[in-house]
Short mmCIF file of C-alpha atoms (C1' of nucleotides) in Angstrom, two decimals:
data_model
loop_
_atom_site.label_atom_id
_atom_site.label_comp_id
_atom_site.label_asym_id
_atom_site.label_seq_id
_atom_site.Cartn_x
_atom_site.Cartn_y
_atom_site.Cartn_z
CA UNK F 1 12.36 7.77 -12.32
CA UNK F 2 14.31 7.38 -9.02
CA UNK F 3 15.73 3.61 -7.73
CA UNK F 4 13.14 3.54 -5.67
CA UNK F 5 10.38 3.40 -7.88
CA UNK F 6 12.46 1.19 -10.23
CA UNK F 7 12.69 -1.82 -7.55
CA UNK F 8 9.08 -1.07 -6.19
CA UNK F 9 8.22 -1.74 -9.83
CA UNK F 10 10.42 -4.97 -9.76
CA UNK F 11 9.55 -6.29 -6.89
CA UNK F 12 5.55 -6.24 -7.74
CA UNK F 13 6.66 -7.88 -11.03
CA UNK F 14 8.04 -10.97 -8.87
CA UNK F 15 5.17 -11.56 -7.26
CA UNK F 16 4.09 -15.29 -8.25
CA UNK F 17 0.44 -15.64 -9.31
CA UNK F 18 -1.88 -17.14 -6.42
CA UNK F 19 0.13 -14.76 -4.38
CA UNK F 20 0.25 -11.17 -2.39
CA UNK F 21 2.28 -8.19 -0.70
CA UNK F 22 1.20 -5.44 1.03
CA UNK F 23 2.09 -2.08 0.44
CA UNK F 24 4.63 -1.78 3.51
CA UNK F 25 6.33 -5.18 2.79
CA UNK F 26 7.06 -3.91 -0.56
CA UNK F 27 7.99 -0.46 -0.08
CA UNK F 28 10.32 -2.19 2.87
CA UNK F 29 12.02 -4.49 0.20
CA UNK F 30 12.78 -1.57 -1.89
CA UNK F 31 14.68 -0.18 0.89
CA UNK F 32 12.31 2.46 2.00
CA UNK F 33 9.98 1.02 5.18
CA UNK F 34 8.25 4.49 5.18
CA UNK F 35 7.59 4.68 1.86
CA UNK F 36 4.04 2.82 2.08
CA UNK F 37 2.15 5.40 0.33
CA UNK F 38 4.59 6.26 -2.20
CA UNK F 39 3.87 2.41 -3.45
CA UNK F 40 0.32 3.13 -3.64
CA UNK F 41 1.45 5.94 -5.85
CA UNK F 42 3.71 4.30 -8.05
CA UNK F 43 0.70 1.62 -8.42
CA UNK F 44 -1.81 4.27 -9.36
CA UNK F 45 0.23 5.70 -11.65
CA UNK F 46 2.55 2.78 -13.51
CA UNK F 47 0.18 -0.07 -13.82
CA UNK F 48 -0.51 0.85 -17.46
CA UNK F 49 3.08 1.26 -18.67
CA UNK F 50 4.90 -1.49 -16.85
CA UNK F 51 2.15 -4.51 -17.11
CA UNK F 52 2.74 -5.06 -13.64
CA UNK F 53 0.42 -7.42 -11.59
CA UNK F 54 -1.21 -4.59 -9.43
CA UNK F 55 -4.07 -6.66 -8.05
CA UNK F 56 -1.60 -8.84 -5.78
CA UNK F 57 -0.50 -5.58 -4.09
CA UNK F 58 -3.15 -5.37 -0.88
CA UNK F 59 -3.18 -3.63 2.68
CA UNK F 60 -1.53 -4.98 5.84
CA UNK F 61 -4.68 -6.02 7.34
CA UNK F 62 -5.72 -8.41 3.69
CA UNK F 63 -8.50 -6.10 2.95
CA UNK F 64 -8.45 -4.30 -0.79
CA UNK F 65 -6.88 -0.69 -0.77
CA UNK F 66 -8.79 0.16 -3.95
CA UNK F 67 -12.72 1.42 -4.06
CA UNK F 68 -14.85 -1.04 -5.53
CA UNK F 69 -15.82 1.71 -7.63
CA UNK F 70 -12.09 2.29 -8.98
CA UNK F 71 -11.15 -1.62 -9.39
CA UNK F 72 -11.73 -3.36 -6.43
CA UNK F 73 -14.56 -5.33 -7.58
CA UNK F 74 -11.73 -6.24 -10.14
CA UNK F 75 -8.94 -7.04 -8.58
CA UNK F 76 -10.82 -9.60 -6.18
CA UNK F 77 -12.26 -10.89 -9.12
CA UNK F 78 -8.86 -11.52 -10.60
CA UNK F 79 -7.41 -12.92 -7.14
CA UNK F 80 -9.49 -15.65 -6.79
CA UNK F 81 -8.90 -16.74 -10.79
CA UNK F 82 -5.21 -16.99 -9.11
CA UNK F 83 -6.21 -19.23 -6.44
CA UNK F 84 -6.48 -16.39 -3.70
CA UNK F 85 -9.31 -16.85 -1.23
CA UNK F 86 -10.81 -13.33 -0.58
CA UNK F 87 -14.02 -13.55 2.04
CA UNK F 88 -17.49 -12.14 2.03
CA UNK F 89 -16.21 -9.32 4.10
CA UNK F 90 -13.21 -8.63 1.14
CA UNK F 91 -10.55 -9.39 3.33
CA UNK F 92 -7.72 -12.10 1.73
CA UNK F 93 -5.92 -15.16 3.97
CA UNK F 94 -2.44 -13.66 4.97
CA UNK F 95 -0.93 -16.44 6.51
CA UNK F 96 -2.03 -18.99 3.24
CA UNK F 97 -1.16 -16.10 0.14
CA UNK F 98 1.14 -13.86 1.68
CA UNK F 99 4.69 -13.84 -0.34
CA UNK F 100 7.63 -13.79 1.76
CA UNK F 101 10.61 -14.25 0.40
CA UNK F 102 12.79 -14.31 3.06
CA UNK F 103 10.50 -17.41 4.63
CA UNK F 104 10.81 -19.01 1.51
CA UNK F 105 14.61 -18.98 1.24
CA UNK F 106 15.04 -20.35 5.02
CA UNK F 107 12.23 -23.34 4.45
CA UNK F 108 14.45 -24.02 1.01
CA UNK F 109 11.22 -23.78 -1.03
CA UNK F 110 8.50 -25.94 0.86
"C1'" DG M 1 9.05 27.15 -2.50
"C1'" DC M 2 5.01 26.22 0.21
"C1'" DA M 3 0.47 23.68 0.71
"C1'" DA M 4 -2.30 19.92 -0.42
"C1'" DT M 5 -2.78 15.00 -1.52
"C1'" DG M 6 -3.02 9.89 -1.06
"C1'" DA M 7 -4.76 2.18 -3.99
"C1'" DC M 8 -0.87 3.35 3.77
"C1'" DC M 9 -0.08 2.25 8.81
"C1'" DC M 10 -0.47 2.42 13.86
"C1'" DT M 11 -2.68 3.55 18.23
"C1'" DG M 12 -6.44 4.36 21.04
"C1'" DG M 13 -11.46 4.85 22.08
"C1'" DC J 1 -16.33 -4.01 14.48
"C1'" DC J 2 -16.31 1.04 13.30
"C1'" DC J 3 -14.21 5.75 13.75
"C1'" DA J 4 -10.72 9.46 14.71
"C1'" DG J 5 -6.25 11.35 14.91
"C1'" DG J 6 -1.38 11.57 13.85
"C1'" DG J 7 2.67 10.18 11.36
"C1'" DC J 8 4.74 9.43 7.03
"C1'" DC J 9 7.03 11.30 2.48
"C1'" DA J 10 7.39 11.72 -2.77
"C1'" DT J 11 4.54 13.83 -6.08
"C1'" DT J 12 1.54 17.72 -7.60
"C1'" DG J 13 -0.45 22.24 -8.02
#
DNA sequence: GCAATGACCCTGG
DNA sequence: CCCAGGGCCATTG
């Protein structure tokens, strides 16, 4: 496993409850702003061995990446036990749940 | 080693 | 709002 994939993996792990990151953000913080799909990958593929809290891990736009079908049902379900408001339409309120840490750090905690 | 793949992202119609 | 096309890049076959 490269560095990479070892602070992708930490990063998701960070993520408070009631909160999200997109795929870019997060591949971004690991040092790699192209690397977008390559967190999808790690996702896909490390969820069961890590425990990591994969359903707080969304698209840019705050819709769900993953098919119904394949989990999506799932991880909404699982977002709003958090706290996260996800509409009708499946799409999740950026500016109230999205996890910046960099804002955080400037407002001193808020 | 080359070709295909994908839980993404952006732009334009 | 929905769709198409192109870019992206590590992993996979």
């Amino acid at each position: 496993m490269n560095d990479f994939t070892k602070r992708v993996i930490d990063i998701i792990k960070r993520i408070p409850p009631g909160y999200v990151m997109t795929y870019g953000s997060i591949a971004e913080c690991a040092g790699n702003p192209r690397a977008s799909r390559q967190v999808s990958r790690i996702l896909h593929s490390m969820t069961a061995k890590y425990d990591l809290p994969w359903h707080r891990v969304i698209r840019k736009d705050g819709s769900i990446a993953l098919p119904n079908e394949a989990g999506g049902l799932e991880q909404i379900v699982l977002l709003t036990a958090e706290g996260v408001e996800v509409s009708v339409s499946g799409k999740i309120n950026m500016q109230r749940h999205f996890w910046v840490e960099a804002f955080l750090e400037e407002n001193d905690g808020l």
